[in-house]
CSV table of N, CA and C in Angstrom, one decimal:
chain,number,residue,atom,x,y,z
A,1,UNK,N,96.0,102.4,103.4
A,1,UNK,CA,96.8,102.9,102.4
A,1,UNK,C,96.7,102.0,101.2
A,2,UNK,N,96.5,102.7,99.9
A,2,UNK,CA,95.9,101.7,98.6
A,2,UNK,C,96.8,102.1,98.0
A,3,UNK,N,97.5,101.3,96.6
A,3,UNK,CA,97.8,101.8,95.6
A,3,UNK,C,97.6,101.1,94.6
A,4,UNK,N,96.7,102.2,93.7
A,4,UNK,CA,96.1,101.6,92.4
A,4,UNK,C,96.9,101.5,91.5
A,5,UNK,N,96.8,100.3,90.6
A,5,UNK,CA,97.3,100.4,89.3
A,5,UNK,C,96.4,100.4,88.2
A,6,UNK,N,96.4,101.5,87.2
A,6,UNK,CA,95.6,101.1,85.5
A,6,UNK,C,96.3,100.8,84.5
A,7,UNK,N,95.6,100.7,83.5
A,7,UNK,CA,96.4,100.2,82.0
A,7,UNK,C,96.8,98.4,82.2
A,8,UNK,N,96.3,98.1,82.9
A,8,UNK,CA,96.1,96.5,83.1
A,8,UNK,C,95.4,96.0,82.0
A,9,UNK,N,95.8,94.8,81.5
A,9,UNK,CA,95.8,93.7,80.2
A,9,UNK,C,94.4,93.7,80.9
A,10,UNK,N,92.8,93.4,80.1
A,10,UNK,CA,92.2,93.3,81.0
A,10,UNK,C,91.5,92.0,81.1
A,11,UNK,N,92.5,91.0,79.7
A,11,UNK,CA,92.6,89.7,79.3
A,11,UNK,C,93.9,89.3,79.6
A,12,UNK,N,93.8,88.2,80.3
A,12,UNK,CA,94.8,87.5,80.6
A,12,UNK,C,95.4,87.8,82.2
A,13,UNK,N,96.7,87.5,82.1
A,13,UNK,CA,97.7,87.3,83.9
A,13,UNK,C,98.3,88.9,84.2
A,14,UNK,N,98.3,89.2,84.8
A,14,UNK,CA,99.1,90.6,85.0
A,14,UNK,C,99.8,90.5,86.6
A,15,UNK,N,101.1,90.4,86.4
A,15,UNK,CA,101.8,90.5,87.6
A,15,UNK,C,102.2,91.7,88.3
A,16,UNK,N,102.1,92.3,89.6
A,16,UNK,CA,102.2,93.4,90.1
A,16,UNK,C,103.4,93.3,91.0
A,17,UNK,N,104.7,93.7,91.0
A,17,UNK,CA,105.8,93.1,92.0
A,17,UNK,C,106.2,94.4,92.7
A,18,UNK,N,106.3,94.6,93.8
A,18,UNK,CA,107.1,95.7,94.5
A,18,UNK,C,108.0,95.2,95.0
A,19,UNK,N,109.6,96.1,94.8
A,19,UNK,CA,110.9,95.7,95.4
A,19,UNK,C,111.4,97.0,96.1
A,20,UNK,N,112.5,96.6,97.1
A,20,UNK,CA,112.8,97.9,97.6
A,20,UNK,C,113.8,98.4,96.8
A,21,UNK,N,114.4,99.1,97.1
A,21,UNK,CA,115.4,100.2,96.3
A,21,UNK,C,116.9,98.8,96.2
A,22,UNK,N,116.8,98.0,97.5
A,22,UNK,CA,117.8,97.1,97.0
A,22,UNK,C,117.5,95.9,96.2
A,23,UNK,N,116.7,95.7,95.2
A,23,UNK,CA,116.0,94.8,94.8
A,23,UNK,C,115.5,93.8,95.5
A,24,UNK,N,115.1,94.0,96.8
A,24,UNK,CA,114.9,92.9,97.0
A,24,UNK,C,113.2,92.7,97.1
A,25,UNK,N,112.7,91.4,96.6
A,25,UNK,CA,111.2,91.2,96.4
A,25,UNK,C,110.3,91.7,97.9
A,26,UNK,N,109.5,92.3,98.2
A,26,UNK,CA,108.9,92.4,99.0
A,26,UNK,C,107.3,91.8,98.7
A,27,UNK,N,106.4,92.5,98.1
A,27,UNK,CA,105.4,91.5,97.4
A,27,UNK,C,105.0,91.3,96.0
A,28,UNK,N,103.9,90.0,95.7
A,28,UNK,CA,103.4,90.1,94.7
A,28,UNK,C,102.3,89.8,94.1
A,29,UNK,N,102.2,90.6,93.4
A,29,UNK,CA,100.3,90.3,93.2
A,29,UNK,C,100.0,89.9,91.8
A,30,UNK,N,99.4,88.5,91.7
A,30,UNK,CA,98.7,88.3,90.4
A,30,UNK,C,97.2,88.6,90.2
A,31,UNK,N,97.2,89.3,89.0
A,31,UNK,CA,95.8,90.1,88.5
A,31,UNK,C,95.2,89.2,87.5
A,32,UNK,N,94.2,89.0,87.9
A,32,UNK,CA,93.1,88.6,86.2
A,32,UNK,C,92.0,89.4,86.0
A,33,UNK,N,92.6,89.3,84.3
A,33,UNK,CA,90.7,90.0,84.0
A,33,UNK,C,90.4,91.5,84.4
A,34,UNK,N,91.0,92.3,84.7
A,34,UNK,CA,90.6,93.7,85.0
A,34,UNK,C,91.5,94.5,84.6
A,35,UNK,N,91.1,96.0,84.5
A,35,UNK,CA,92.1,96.9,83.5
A,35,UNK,C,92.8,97.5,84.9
A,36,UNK,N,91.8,97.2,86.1
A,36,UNK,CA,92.8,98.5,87.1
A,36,UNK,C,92.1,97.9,88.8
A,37,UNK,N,93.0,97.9,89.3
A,37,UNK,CA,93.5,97.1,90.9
A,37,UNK,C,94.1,98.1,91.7
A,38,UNK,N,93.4,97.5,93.2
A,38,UNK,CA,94.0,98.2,94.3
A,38,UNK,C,94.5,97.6,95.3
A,39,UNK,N,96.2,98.0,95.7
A,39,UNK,CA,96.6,96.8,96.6
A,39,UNK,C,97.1,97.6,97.7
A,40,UNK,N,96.8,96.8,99.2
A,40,UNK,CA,97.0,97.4,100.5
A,40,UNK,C,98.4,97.3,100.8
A,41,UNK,N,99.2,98.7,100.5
A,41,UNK,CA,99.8,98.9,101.2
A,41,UNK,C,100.9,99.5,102.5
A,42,UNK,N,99.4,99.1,103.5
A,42,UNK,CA,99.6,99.9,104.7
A,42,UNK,C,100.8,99.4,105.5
A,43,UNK,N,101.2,97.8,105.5
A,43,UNK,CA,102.7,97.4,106.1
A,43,UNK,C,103.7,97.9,105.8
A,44,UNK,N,103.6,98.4,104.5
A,44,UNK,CA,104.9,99.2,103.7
A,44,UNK,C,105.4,100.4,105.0
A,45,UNK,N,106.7,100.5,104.6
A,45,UNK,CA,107.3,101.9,105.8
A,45,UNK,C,107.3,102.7,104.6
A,46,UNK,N,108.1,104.4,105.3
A,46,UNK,CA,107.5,105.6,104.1
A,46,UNK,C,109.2,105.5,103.8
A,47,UNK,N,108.9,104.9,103.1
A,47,UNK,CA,110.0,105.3,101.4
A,47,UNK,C,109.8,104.7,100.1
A,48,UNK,N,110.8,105.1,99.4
A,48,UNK,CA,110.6,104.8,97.7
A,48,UNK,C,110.7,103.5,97.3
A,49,UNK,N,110.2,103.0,96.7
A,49,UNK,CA,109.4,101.4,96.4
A,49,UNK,C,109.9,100.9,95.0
A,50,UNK,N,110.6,99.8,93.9
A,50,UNK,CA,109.9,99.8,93.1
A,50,UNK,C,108.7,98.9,92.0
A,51,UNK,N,107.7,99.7,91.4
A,51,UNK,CA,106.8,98.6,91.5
A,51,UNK,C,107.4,98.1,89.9
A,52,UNK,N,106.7,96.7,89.9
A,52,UNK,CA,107.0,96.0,88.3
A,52,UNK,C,105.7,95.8,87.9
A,53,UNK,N,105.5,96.1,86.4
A,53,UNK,CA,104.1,95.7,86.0
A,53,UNK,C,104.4,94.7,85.2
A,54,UNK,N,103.8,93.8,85.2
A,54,UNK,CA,104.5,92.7,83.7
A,54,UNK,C,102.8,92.1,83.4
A,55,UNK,N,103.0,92.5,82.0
A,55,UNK,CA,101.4,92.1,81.5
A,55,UNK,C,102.3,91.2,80.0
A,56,UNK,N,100.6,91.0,79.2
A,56,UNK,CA,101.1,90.2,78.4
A,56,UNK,C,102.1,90.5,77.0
A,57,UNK,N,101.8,92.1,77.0
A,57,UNK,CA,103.0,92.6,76.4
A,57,UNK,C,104.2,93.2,76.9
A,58,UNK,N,104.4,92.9,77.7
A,58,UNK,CA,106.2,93.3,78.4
A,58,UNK,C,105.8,93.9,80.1
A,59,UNK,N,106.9,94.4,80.1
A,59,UNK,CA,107.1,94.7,81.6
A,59,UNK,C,107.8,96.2,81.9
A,60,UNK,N,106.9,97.1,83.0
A,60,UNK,CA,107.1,98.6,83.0
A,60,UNK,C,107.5,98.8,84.6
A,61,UNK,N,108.3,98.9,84.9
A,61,UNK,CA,108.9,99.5,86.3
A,61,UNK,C,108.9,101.0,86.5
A,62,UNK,N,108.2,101.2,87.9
A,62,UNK,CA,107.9,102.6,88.0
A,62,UNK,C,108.5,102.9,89.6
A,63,UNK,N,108.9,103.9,89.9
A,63,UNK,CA,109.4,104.3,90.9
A,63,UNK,C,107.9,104.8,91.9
A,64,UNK,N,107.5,104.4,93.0
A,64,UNK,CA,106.6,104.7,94.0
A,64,UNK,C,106.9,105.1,95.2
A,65,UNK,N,106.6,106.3,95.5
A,65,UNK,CA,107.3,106.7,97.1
A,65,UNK,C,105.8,106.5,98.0
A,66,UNK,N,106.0,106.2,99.1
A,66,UNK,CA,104.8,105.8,100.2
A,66,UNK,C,104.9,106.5,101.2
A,67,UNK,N,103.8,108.2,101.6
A,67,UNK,CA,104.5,108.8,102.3
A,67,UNK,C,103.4,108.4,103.7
């Protein structure tokens, strides 16, 4: 199980954070250098996730269900 992210800074740090629905951190991924990444999330159980993108111009939280 993959989930890609695009629109990645394709200069500089890009942090990738997934929390569960009760904030709590489950993982996190630092990115360099590329506009779009794939991360294994086959441990994950099937519910709604959410992910954080934080690049070098701000930070976008997106809701991810894993079915």
């Amino acid at each position: 199980d993959l989930l890609t992210i695009q629109g990645l800074k394709a200069s500089g740090k890009n942090t990738v954070s997934i929390y569960d629905l009760h904030g709590r951190l489950l993982q996190r991924f630092i990115v360099q250098s590329v506009s779009s990444h794939s991360f294994s999330v086959h441990q994950l159980s099937t519910v709604t996730y959410i992910i954080s993108v934080q690049t070098g111009s701000g930070t976008e939280r997106l809701k991810f269900v894993k079915k």
